[in-house]
PDB file of C-alpha atoms in Angstrom:
ATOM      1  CA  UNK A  72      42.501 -22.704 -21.944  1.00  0.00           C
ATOM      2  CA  UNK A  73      41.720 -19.867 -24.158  1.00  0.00           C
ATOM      3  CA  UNK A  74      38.406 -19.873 -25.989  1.00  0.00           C
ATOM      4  CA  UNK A  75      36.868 -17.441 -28.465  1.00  0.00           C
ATOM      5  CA  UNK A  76      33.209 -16.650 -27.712  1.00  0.00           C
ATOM      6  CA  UNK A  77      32.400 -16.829 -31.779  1.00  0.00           C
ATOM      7  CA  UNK A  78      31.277 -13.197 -32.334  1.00  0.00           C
ATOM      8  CA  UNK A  79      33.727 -12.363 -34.807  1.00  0.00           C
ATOM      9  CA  UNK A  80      33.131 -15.509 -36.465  1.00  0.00           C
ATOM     10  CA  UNK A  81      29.180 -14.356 -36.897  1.00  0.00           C
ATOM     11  CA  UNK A  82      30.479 -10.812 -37.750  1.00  0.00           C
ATOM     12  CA  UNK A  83      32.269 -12.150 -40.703  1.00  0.00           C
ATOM     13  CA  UNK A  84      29.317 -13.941 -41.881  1.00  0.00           C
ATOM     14  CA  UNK A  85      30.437 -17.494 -40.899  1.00  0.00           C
ATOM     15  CA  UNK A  86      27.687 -18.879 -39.512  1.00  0.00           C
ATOM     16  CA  UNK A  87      28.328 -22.308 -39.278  1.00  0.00           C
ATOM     17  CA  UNK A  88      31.804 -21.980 -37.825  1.00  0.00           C
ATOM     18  CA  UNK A  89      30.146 -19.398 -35.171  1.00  0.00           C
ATOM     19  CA  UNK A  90      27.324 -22.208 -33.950  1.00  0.00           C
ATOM     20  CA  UNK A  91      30.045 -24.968 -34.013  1.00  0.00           C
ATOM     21  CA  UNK A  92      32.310 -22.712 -31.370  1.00  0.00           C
ATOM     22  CA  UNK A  93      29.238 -21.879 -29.682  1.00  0.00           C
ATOM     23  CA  UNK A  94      27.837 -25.722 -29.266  1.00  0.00           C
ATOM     24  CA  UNK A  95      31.465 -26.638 -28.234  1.00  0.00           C
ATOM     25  CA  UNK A  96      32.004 -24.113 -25.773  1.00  0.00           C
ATOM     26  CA  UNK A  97      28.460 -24.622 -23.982  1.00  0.00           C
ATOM     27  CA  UNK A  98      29.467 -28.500 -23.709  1.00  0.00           C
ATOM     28  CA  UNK A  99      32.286 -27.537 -22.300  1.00  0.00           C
ATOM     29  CA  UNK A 100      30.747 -24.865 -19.587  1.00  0.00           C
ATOM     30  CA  UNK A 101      28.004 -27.744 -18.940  1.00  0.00           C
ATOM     31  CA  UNK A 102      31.308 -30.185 -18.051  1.00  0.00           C
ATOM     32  CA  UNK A 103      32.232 -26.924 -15.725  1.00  0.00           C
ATOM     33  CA  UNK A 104      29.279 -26.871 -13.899  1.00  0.00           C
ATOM     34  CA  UNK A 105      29.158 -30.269 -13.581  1.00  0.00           C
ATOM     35  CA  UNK A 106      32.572 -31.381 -12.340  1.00  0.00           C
ATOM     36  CA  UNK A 107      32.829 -28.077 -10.153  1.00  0.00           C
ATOM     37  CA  UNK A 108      28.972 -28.188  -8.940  1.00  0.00           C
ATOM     38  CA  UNK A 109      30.220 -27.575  -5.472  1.00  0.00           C
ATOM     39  CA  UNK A 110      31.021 -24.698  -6.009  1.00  0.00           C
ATOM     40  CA  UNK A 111      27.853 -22.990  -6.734  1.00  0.00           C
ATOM     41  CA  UNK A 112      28.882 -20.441  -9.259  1.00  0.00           C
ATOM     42  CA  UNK A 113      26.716 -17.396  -9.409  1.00  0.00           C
ATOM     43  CA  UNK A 114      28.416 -14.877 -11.870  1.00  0.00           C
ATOM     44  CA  UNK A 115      30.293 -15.185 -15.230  1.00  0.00           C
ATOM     45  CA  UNK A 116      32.765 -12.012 -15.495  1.00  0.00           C
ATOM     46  CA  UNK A 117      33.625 -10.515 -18.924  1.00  0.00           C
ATOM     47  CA  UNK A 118      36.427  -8.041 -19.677  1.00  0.00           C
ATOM     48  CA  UNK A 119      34.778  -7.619 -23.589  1.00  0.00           C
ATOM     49  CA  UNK A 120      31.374  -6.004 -24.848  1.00  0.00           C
ATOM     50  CA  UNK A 121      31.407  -8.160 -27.712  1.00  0.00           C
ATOM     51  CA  UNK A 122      31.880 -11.044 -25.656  1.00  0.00           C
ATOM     52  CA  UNK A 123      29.085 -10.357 -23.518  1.00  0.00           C
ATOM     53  CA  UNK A 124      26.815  -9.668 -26.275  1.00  0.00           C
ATOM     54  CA  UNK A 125      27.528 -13.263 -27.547  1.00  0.00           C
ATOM     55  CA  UNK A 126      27.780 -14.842 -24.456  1.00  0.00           C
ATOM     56  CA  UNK A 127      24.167 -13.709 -23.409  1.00  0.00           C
ATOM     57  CA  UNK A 128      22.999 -16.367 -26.058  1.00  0.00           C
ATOM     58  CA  UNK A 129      24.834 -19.019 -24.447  1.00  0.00           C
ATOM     59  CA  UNK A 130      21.767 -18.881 -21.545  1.00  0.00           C
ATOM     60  CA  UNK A 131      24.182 -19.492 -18.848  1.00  0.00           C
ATOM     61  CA  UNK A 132      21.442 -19.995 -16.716  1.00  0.00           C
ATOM     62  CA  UNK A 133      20.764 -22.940 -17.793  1.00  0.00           C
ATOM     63  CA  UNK A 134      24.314 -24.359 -17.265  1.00  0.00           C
ATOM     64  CA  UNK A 135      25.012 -22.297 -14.073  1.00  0.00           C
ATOM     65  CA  UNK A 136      21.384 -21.967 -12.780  1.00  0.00           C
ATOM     66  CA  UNK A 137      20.943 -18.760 -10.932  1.00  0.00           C
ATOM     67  CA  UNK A 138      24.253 -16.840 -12.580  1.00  0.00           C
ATOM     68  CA  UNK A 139      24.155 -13.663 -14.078  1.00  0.00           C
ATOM     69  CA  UNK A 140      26.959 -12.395 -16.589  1.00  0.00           C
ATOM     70  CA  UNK A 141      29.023  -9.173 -16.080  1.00  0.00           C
ATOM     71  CA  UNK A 142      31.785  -6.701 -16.879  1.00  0.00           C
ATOM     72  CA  UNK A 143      34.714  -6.599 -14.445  1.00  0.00           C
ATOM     73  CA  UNK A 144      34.257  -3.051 -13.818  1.00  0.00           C
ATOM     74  CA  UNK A 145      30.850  -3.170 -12.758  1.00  0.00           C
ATOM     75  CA  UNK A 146      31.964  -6.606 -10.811  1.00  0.00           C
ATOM     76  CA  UNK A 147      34.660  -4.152  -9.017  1.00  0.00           C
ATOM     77  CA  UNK A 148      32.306  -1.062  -8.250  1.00  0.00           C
ATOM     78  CA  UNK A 149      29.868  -3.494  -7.003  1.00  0.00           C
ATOM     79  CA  UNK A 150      32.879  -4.787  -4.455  1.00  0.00           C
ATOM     80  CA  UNK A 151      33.391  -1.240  -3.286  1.00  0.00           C
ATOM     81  CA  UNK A 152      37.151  -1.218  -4.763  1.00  0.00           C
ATOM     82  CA  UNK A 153      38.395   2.294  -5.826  1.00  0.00           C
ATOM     83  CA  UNK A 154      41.813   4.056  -6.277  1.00  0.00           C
ATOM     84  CA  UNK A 155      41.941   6.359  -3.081  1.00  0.00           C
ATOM     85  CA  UNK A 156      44.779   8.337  -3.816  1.00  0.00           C
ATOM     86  CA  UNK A 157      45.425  10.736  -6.624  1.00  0.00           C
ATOM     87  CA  UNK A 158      47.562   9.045  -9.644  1.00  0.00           C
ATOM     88  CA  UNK A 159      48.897  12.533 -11.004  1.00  0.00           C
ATOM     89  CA  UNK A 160      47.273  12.075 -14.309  1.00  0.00           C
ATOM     90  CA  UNK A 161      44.455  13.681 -16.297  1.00  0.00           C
ATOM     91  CA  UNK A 162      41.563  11.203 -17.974  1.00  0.00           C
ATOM     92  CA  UNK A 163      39.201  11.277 -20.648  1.00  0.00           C
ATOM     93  CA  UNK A 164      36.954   8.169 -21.110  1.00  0.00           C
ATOM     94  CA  UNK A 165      36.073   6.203 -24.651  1.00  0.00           C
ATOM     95  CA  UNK A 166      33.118   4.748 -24.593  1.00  0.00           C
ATOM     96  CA  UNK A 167      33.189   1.339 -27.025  1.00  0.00           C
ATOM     97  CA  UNK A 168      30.363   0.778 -29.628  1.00  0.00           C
ATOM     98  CA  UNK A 169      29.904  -2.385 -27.560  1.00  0.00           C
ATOM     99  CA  UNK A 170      29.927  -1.810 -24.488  1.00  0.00           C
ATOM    100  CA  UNK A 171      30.492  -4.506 -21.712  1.00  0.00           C
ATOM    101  CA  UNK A 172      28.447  -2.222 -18.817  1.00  0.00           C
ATOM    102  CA  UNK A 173      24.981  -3.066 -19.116  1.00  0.00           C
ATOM    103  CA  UNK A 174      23.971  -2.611 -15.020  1.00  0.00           C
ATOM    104  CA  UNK A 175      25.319   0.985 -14.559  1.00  0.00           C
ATOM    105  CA  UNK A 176      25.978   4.007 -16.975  1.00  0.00           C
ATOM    106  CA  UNK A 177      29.569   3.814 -18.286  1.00  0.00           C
ATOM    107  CA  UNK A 178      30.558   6.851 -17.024  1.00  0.00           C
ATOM    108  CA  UNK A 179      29.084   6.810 -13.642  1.00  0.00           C
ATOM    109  CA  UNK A 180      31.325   3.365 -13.491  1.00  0.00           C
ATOM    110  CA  UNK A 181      34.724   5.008 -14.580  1.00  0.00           C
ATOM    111  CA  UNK A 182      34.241   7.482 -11.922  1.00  0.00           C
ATOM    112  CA  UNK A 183      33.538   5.636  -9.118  1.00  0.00           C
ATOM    113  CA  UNK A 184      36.311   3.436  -9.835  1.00  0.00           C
ATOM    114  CA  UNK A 185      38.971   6.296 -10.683  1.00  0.00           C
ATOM    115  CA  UNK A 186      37.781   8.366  -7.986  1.00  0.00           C
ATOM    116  CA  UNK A 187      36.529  11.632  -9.137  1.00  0.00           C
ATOM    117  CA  UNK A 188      36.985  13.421  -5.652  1.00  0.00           C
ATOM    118  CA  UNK A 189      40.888  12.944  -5.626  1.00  0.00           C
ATOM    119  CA  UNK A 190      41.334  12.835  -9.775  1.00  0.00           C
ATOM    120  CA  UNK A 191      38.459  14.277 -11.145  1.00  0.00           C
ATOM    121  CA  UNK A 192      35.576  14.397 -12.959  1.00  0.00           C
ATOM    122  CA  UNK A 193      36.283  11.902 -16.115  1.00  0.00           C
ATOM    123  CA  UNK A 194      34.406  13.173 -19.082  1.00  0.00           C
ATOM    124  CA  UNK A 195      33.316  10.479 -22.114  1.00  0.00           C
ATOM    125  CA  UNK A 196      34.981  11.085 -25.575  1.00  0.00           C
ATOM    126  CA  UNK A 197      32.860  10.494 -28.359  1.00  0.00           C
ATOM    127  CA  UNK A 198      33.027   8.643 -31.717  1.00  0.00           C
ATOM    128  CA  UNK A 199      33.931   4.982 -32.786  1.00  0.00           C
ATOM    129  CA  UNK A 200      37.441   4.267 -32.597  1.00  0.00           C
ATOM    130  CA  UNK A 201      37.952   2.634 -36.173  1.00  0.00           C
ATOM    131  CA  UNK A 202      39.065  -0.857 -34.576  1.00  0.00           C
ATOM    132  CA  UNK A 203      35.399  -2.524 -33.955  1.00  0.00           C
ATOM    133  CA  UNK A 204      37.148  -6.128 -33.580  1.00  0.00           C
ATOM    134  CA  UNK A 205      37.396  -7.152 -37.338  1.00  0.00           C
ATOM    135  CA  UNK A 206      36.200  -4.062 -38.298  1.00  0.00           C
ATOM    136  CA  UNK A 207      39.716  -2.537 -38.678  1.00  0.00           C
ATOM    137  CA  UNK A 208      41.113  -5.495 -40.856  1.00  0.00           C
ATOM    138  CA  UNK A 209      37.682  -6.549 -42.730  1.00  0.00           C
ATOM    139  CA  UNK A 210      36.738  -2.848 -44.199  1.00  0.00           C
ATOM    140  CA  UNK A 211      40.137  -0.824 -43.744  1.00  0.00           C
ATOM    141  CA  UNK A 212      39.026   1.690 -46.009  1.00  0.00           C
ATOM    142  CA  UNK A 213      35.880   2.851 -43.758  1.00  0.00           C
ATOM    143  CA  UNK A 214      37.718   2.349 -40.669  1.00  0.00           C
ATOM    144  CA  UNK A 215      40.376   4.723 -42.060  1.00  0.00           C
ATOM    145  CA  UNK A 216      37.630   7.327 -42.762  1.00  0.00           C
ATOM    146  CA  UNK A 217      36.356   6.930 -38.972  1.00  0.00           C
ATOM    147  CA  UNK A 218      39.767   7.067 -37.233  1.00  0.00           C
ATOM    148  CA  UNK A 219      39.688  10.573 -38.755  1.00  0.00           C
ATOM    149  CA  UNK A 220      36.837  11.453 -36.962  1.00  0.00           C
ATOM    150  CA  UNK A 221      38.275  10.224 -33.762  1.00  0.00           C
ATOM    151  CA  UNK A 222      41.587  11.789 -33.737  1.00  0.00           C
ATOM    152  CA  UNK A 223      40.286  15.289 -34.071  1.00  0.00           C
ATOM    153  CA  UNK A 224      37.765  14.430 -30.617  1.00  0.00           C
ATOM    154  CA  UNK A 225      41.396  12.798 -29.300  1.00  0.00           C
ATOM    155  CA  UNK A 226      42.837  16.169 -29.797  1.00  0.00           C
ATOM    156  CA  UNK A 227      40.120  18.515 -28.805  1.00  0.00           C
ATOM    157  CA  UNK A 228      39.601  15.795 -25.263  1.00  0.00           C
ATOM    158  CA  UNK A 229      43.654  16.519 -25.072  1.00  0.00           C
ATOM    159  CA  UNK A 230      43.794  20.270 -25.446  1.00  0.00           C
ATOM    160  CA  UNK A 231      40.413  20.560 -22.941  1.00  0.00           C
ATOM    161  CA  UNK A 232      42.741  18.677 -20.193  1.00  0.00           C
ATOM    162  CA  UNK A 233      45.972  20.300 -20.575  1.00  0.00           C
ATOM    163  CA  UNK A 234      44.512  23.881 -20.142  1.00  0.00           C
ATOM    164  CA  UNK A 235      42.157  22.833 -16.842  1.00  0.00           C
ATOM    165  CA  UNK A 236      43.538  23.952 -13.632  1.00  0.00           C
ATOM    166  CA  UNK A 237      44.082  20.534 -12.529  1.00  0.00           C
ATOM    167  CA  UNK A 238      46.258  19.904 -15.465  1.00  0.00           C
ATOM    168  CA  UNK A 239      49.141  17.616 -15.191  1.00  0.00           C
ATOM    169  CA  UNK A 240      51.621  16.620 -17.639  1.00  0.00           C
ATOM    170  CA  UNK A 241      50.188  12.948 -18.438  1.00  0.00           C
ATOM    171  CA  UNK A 242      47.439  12.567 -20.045  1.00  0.00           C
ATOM    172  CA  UNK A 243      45.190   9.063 -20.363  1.00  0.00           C
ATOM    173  CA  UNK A 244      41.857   7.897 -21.975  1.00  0.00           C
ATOM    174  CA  UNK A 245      40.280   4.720 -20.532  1.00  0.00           C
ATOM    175  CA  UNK A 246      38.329   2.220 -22.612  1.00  0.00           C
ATOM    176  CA  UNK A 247      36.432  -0.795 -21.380  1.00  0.00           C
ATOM    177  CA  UNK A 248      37.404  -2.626 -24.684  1.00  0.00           C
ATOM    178  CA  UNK A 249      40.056  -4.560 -25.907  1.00  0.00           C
ATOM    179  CA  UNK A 250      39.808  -4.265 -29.034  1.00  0.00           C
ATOM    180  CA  UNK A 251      39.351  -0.218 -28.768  1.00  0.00           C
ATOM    181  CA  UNK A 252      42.422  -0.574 -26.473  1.00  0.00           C
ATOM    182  CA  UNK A 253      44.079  -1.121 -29.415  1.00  0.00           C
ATOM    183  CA  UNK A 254      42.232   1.122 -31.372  1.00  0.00           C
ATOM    184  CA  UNK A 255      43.481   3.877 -29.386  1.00  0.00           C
ATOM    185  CA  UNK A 256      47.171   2.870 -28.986  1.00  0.00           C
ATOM    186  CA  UNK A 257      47.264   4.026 -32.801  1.00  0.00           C
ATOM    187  CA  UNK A 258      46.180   7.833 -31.911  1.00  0.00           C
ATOM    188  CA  UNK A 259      49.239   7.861 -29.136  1.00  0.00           C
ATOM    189  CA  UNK A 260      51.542   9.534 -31.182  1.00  0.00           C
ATOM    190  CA  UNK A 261      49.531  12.736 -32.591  1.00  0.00           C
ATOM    191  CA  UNK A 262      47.106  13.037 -29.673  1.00  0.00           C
ATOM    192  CA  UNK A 263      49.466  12.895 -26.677  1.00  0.00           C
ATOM    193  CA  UNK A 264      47.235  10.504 -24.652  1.00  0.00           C
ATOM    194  CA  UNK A 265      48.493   7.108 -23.181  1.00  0.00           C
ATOM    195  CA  UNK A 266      45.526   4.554 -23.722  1.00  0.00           C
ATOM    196  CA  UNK A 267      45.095   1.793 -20.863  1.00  0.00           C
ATOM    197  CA  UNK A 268      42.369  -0.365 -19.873  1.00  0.00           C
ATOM    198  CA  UNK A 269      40.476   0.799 -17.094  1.00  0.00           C
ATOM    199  CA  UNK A 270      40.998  -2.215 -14.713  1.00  0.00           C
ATOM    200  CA  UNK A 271      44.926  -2.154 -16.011  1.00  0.00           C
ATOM    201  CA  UNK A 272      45.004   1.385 -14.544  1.00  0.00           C
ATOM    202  CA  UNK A 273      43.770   0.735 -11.419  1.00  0.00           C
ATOM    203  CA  UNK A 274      45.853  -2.347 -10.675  1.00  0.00           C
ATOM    204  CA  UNK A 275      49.290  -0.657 -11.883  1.00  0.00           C
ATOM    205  CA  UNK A 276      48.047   2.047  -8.458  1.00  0.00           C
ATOM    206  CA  UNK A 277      46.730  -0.429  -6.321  1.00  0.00           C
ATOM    207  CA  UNK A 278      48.815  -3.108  -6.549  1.00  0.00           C
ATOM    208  CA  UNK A 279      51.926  -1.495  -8.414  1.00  0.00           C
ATOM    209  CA  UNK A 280      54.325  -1.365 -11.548  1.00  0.00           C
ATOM    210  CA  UNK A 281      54.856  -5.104 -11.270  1.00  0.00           C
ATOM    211  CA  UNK A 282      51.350  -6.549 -10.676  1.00  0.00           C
ATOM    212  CA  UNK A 283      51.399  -8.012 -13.996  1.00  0.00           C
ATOM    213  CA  UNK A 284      54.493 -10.029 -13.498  1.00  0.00           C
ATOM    214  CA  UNK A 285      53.940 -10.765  -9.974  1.00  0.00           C
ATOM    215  CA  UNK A 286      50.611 -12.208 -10.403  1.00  0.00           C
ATOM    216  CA  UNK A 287      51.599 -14.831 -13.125  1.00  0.00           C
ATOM    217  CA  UNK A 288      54.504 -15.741 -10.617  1.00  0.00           C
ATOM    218  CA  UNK A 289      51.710 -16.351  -8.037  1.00  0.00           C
ATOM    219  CA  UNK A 290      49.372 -18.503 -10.485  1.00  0.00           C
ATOM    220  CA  UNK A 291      52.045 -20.251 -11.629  1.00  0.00           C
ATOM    221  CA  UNK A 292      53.329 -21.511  -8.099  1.00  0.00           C
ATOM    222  CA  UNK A 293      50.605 -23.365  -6.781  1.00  0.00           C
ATOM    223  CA  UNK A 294      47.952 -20.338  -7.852  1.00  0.00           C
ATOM    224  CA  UNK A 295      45.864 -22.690 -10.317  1.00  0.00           C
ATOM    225  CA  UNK A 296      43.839 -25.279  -9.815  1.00  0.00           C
ATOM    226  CA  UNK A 297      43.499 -27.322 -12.804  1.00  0.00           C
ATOM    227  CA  UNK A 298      40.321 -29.813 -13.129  1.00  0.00           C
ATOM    228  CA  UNK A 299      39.748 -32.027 -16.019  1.00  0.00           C
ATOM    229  CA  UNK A 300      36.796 -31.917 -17.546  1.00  0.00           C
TER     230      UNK A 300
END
């Protein structure tokens, strides 16, 4: 089942309520380890910076001894997995405030995956996003003042892409962040610029259109293997 981590429960100053998720949650990875101790598990995969940060005080190793935690995308570049064929489209990489890729630099990560000799060279864009989890909703007035900021590198990252020789029509910038995913979505409209998740992007080429669909069909026949804990 779904579990928040209890970061934005710190963020917001709610201590107690953070350390209650936390205690829970660490119960319920010892239970984990316990009833699935045959299974030796080495590595905790994140898809969230934030979550990592708070996760890291969880000392997994103690419940999983031996494991280490990290991002999908570094899990996936570590696994050797690429797109090999050219996807038609021009990228520009965000960078989140909290990022989930502590191994490897970010951008050395987002081009191995992408495959800079068949799309090119992905260049980071800089500046916050404005979303920063509850930043967005908690202090909308500051955010607003940062999106700012962030739409004019949006628009100067868009303009730099449509005039390179390798310029095709679509236009994307990558994030390793869900919350800047969303972020970004807002900046659509005026900068031109699709926003995905960098994993998403790969799977909708390596797997196609339908991956989505097609994989909850396969969990959901069979795909799961539920243990109670």
């Amino acid at each position: 089942g779904y579990l928040c981590c209890g970061y934005p429960q710190k963020g917001s100053g709610q201590f107690d309520k953070a350390d209650k998720i936390i205690t829970d949650n660490r119960v319920l990875f010892h239970r984990v380890a316990n009833t699935l101790n045959y299974l030796d598990i080495r590595t905790v995969v994140v898809s969230c910076g934030t979550c990592y940060d708070q996760l890291q005080a969880y000392a997994f190793q103690d419940i999983f001894p031996g494991c280490r935690i990290i991002d999908i995308h570094e899990f996936l570049m570590e696994k050797g997995l690429r797109l090999e064929n050219p996807t038609g489209v021009r990228y520009t990489y965000h960078d989140p405030c909290h990022s989930p890729m502590k191994q490897y630099q970010p951008l050395k990560v987002v081009n191995e995956l992408m495959n800079e000799s068949v799309n090119g060279s992905i260049e980071r864009n800089e500046r916050c996003c404005g979303e920063s989890g509850t930043f967005g909703v908690s202090r909308p007035e500051i955010a607003t003042q940062v999106r700012f900021r962030k739409e004019q590198e949006l628009v100067k990252a868009a303009e730099k892409l449509r005039t390179s020789p390798q310029a095709e029509t679509k236009l994307k910038v990558l994030t390793s962040c869900p919350s800047c995913l969303q972020g970004l979505q807002r900046y659509e409209d005026i900068s031109g610029m699709d926003a995905d998740y960098i994993v998403v992007e790969m799977a909708q080429h390596l797997l196609g259109a339908d991956w989505l669909p097609n994989y909850v069909a396969k969990a959901n026949q069979g795909g799961i293997e539920r243990v109670l804990l």
